[in-house]
Coordinates of N, CA and C in Angstrom, one line a residue:
X1 N -65.0 142.2 111.7 CA -64.6 141.0 110.9 C -65.4 139.8 111.5
X2 N -66.1 139.0 110.7 CA -66.9 137.9 111.2 C -66.2 136.6 110.8
X3 N -65.5 136.0 111.7 CA -64.8 134.7 111.5 C -65.5 133.5 112.0
X4 N -65.7 132.5 111.2 CA -66.3 131.3 111.7 C -65.3 130.5 112.5
X5 N -65.8 130.1 113.6 CA -64.9 129.3 114.5 C -65.3 127.8 114.3
X6 N -64.3 126.9 114.2 CA -64.5 125.5 114.0 C -65.0 124.9 115.2
X7 N -66.0 124.0 115.1 CA -66.5 123.3 116.2 C -66.7 121.8 115.8
X8 N -66.2 120.8 116.5 CA -66.4 119.4 116.1 C -67.8 119.1 116.1
X9 N -68.2 118.1 115.2 CA -69.6 117.7 115.1 C -70.0 116.7 116.2
X10 N -69.0 115.9 116.6 CA -69.3 114.8 117.6 C -68.5 115.0 118.9
X11 N -69.0 114.5 120.0 CA -68.2 114.6 121.3 C -67.0 113.8 121.3
X12 N -66.0 114.1 122.0 CA -64.8 113.4 122.2 C -65.0 112.3 123.3
X13 N -65.6 111.2 123.0 CA -66.0 110.3 124.0 C -65.5 108.9 123.8
X14 N -64.6 108.7 122.8 CA -64.0 107.4 122.6 C -62.6 107.3 123.0
X15 N -62.2 106.4 123.9 CA -60.8 106.4 124.4 C -59.9 105.7 123.5
X16 N -58.7 106.3 123.3 CA -57.7 105.8 122.4 C -56.4 105.8 123.2
X17 N -55.5 104.9 122.9 CA -54.1 104.9 123.4 C -53.2 105.4 122.3
X18 N -52.3 106.3 122.6 CA -51.3 106.8 121.7 C -50.0 106.4 122.1
X19 N -49.2 105.7 121.2 CA -47.9 105.2 121.5 C -46.9 106.1 120.8
X20 N -46.2 106.9 121.6 CA -45.1 107.8 121.0 C -43.9 106.9 120.5
X21 N -43.3 107.2 119.4 CA -42.2 106.4 118.8 C -41.0 107.3 118.9
X22 N -39.9 106.8 119.5 CA -38.6 107.5 119.5 C -37.6 106.6 118.8
X23 N -36.5 107.3 118.4 CA -35.4 106.6 117.7 C -34.3 106.5 118.6
X24 N -33.8 105.3 118.8 CA -32.6 105.0 119.6 C -31.5 104.4 118.8
X25 N -30.3 104.8 119.0 CA -29.2 104.3 118.2 C -28.6 103.1 119.0
X26 N -28.7 101.9 118.4 CA -28.1 100.7 119.0 C -27.1 100.1 118.1
X27 N -25.9 100.0 118.5 CA -24.8 99.4 117.8 C -24.6 100.2 116.4
X28 N -24.7 101.5 116.5 CA -24.5 102.3 115.4 C -25.6 102.5 114.4
X29 N -26.7 101.8 114.6 CA -27.9 101.9 113.7 C -29.1 102.4 114.4
X30 N -29.9 103.3 113.8 CA -31.1 103.8 114.4 C -32.2 102.7 114.5
X31 N -32.9 102.7 115.6 CA -34.0 101.7 115.8 C -35.2 102.4 116.4
X32 N -36.3 102.2 115.9 CA -37.5 102.9 116.4 C -38.1 102.1 117.6
X33 N -38.4 102.8 118.7 CA -38.8 102.1 119.9 C -40.2 102.7 120.3
X34 N -41.1 101.9 120.7 CA -42.4 102.3 121.1 C -42.4 102.7 122.6
X35 N -42.9 103.9 122.8 CA -42.9 104.4 124.2 C -44.1 104.0 125.0
X36 N -44.2 104.5 126.2 CA -45.3 104.2 127.1 C -46.6 104.9 126.5
X37 N -47.7 104.2 126.3 CA -48.9 104.9 125.8 C -49.5 105.9 126.7
X38 N -50.2 106.9 126.1 CA -51.0 107.8 126.9 C -52.4 107.8 126.4
X39 N -53.4 108.1 127.2 CA -54.8 108.1 126.9 C -55.3 109.4 126.4
X40 N -56.1 109.3 125.3 CA -56.8 110.5 124.8 C -58.2 110.1 124.6
X41 N -59.1 111.1 124.5 CA -60.5 110.9 124.1 C -60.7 111.7 122.8
X42 N -61.4 111.0 121.9 CA -61.6 111.6 120.5 C -62.9 111.1 119.9
X43 N -63.3 111.7 118.8 CA -64.4 111.2 118.0 C -63.8 110.5 116.8
X44 N -64.5 109.6 116.3 CA -64.0 108.9 115.1 C -65.1 108.5 114.1
X45 N -64.8 108.4 112.9 CA -65.7 107.9 111.9 C -64.9 107.2 110.8
X46 N -65.5 106.1 110.3 CA -64.8 105.3 109.3 C -65.4 105.4 107.9
X47 N -66.7 105.6 107.8 CA -67.3 105.6 106.5 C -67.0 104.4 105.7
X48 N -66.8 103.2 106.3 CA -66.5 102.0 105.6 C -65.1 101.8 105.1
X49 N -64.2 102.6 105.5 CA -62.8 102.5 105.1 C -62.5 103.3 103.8
X50 N -61.3 103.0 103.2 CA -60.9 103.7 102.0 C -60.7 102.6 100.9
X51 N -61.4 102.9 99.8 CA -61.2 102.0 98.6 C -60.0 102.4 97.8
X52 N -59.2 101.4 97.5 CA -58.0 101.6 96.6 C -58.0 100.5 95.6
X53 N -57.3 100.7 94.5 CA -57.1 99.6 93.5 C -55.6 99.2 93.5
X54 N -55.4 97.9 93.7 CA -54.0 97.4 93.7 C -54.0 96.2 92.8
X55 N -53.2 96.2 91.7 CA -53.1 95.1 90.8 C -54.5 94.7 90.2
X56 N -55.2 95.8 89.8 CA -56.6 95.6 89.3 C -57.6 94.9 90.2
X57 N -57.3 94.9 91.5 CA -58.2 94.4 92.5 C -58.7 95.6 93.4
X58 N -59.9 95.6 93.8 CA -60.5 96.6 94.7 C -60.1 96.1 96.1
X59 N -59.4 97.0 96.8 CA -59.0 96.7 98.2 C -59.6 97.8 99.1
X60 N -60.1 97.3 100.2 CA -60.7 98.3 101.2 C -59.7 98.3 102.4
X61 N -59.1 99.5 102.6 CA -58.2 99.7 103.8 C -59.1 100.1 105.0
X62 N -58.7 99.6 106.1 CA -59.4 100.0 107.4 C -58.8 101.3 107.9
X63 N -59.5 102.4 107.5 CA -59.1 103.7 107.9 C -60.2 104.4 108.7
X64 N -59.7 105.4 109.6 CA -60.6 106.1 110.4 C -60.2 107.6 110.4
X65 N -61.2 108.5 110.5 CA -60.9 109.9 110.7 C -61.1 110.2 112.1
X66 N -60.1 110.9 112.7 CA -60.1 111.1 114.2 C -60.0 112.6 114.4
X67 N -60.8 113.1 115.4 CA -60.7 114.5 115.9 C -60.6 114.4 117.4
X68 N -59.7 115.2 117.9 CA -59.5 115.3 119.3 C -59.0 116.6 119.8
X69 N -58.7 116.8 121.1 CA -58.1 118.0 121.5 C -56.7 118.1 121.1
X70 N -56.2 119.3 120.8 CA -54.8 119.5 120.3 C -53.8 119.0 121.4
X71 N -52.8 118.2 120.9 CA -51.7 117.8 121.7 C -50.5 117.9 120.8
X72 N -49.4 118.6 121.2 CA -48.2 118.7 120.3 C -47.5 117.4 120.2
X73 N -47.7 116.5 121.2 CA -47.0 115.2 121.2 C -47.6 114.1 120.3
X74 N -48.7 114.4 119.6 CA -49.3 113.5 118.7 C -48.8 113.9 117.3
X75 N -47.9 113.0 116.8 CA -47.3 113.3 115.5 C -47.5 112.2 114.5
X76 N -47.0 112.3 113.3 CA -47.2 111.2 112.3 C -46.3 110.0 112.6
X77 N -45.4 110.1 113.6 CA -44.6 109.0 114.0 C -45.3 108.1 115.0
X78 N -46.3 108.6 115.6 CA -47.0 107.8 116.7 C -47.9 106.7 116.1
X79 N -48.1 105.7 116.9 CA -49.1 104.7 116.7 C -50.3 104.9 117.6
X80 N -51.5 104.4 117.2 CA -52.6 104.7 118.0 C -53.5 103.4 118.0
X81 N -54.2 103.2 119.0 CA -55.2 102.0 119.1 C -56.4 102.4 119.9
X82 N -57.5 101.7 119.6 CA -58.7 101.9 120.4 C -58.3 101.3 121.8
X83 N -58.7 102.0 122.9 CA -58.3 101.5 124.2 C -58.8 100.1 124.5
X84 N -59.9 99.7 124.0 CA -60.5 98.4 124.2 C -59.9 97.3 123.3
X85 N -59.1 97.7 122.3 CA -58.4 96.8 121.4 C -57.0 97.2 121.2
X86 N -56.3 97.2 122.3 CA -54.9 97.8 122.3 C -53.9 96.9 121.5
X87 N -54.3 95.7 121.2 CA -53.3 94.8 120.4 C -53.3 95.2 119.0
X88 N -54.4 95.8 118.5 CA -54.5 96.3 117.0 C -54.1 97.7 116.9
X89 N -52.9 98.0 116.3 CA -52.5 99.3 116.2 C -52.7 99.9 114.8
X90 N -52.8 101.2 114.8 CA -53.0 102.0 113.6 C -51.9 103.0 113.4
X91 N -51.6 103.3 112.2 CA -50.6 104.4 111.9 C -51.3 105.6 111.5
X92 N -50.7 106.8 111.8 CA -51.2 108.1 111.5 C -50.7 108.4 110.1
X93 N -51.7 108.7 109.2 CA -51.4 109.1 107.8 C -51.1 110.6 107.7
X94 N -50.0 111.0 107.1 CA -49.8 112.4 107.0 C -49.5 113.1 108.3
X95 N -49.5 114.4 108.3 CA -49.3 115.2 109.5 C -50.6 115.6 110.1
X96 N -50.8 115.3 111.4 CA -52.0 115.7 112.0 C -52.3 117.2 111.9
X97 N -53.5 117.6 111.6 CA -53.8 119.0 111.3 C -54.2 119.8 112.6
X98 N -53.5 120.8 112.9 CA -53.8 121.7 114.0 C -54.8 122.7 113.4
X99 N -56.1 122.4 113.6 CA -57.2 123.2 112.9 C -57.1 124.7 113.2
X100 N -57.0 125.5 112.2 CA -56.9 126.9 112.2 C -55.7 127.4 113.0
X101 N -54.7 126.6 113.3 CA -53.5 126.9 114.0 C -53.8 127.6 115.4
X102 N -54.9 127.1 116.0 CA -55.3 127.7 117.3 C -54.9 126.8 118.5
X103 N -54.3 125.7 118.2 CA -53.9 124.8 119.3 C -55.0 124.4 120.2
X104 N -56.2 124.1 119.5 CA -57.4 123.7 120.2 C -57.9 122.3 119.8
X105 N -57.9 122.1 118.5 CA -58.4 120.8 118.0 C -57.4 120.2 117.0
X106 N -57.4 118.9 117.0 CA -56.4 118.2 116.1 C -57.3 117.2 115.3
X107 N -56.9 117.1 114.0 CA -57.7 116.2 113.1 C -56.6 115.4 112.3
X108 N -56.9 114.0 112.2 CA -55.9 113.2 111.4 C -56.6 111.9 111.0
X109 N -56.0 111.2 110.1 CA -56.5 109.9 109.6 C -55.6 108.8 110.0
X110 N -56.2 107.7 110.4 CA -55.3 106.5 110.7 C -55.7 105.3 109.8
X111 N -54.7 104.5 109.7 CA -54.9 103.2 108.9 C -54.4 102.1 109.7
X112 N -55.1 100.9 109.6 CA -54.7 99.7 110.3 C -53.3 99.4 109.9
X113 N -52.4 99.1 110.9 CA -51.1 98.7 110.6 C -51.1 97.4 109.9
X114 N -50.4 97.3 108.8 CA -50.4 96.1 108.0 C -51.3 96.3 106.8
X115 N -52.1 97.4 106.9 CA -52.9 97.8 105.7 C -54.3 97.3 105.5
X116 N -54.5 96.2 104.9 CA -55.8 95.8 104.4 C -56.6 95.1 105.4
X117 N -57.9 95.4 105.4 CA -58.9 94.8 106.3 C -59.3 93.4 105.9

């Protein structure tokens, strides 16, 4: 059986900070709390963002495609930022893909928090 093994096209050489989000119950209501960030290295590409139409206007969202080493603690609840621009956070769209379910590589898309560029 000849199975093609996935290999990333670019090196994982761009540093990112990942902020895990946890839910804490305060005064009976759940509140999301940003945890201590951890550093990962990944490759990224933007291709100019994502074009969408809202109210008959063309809007370009600041989106990036990210590939990195697999980590089970990177989930759709996390926030992420470029390490050199830690004040600008991005949200993970959808569920990060564990490529071929091999626990080796992770692929996901991020969007600038707040939406439009």
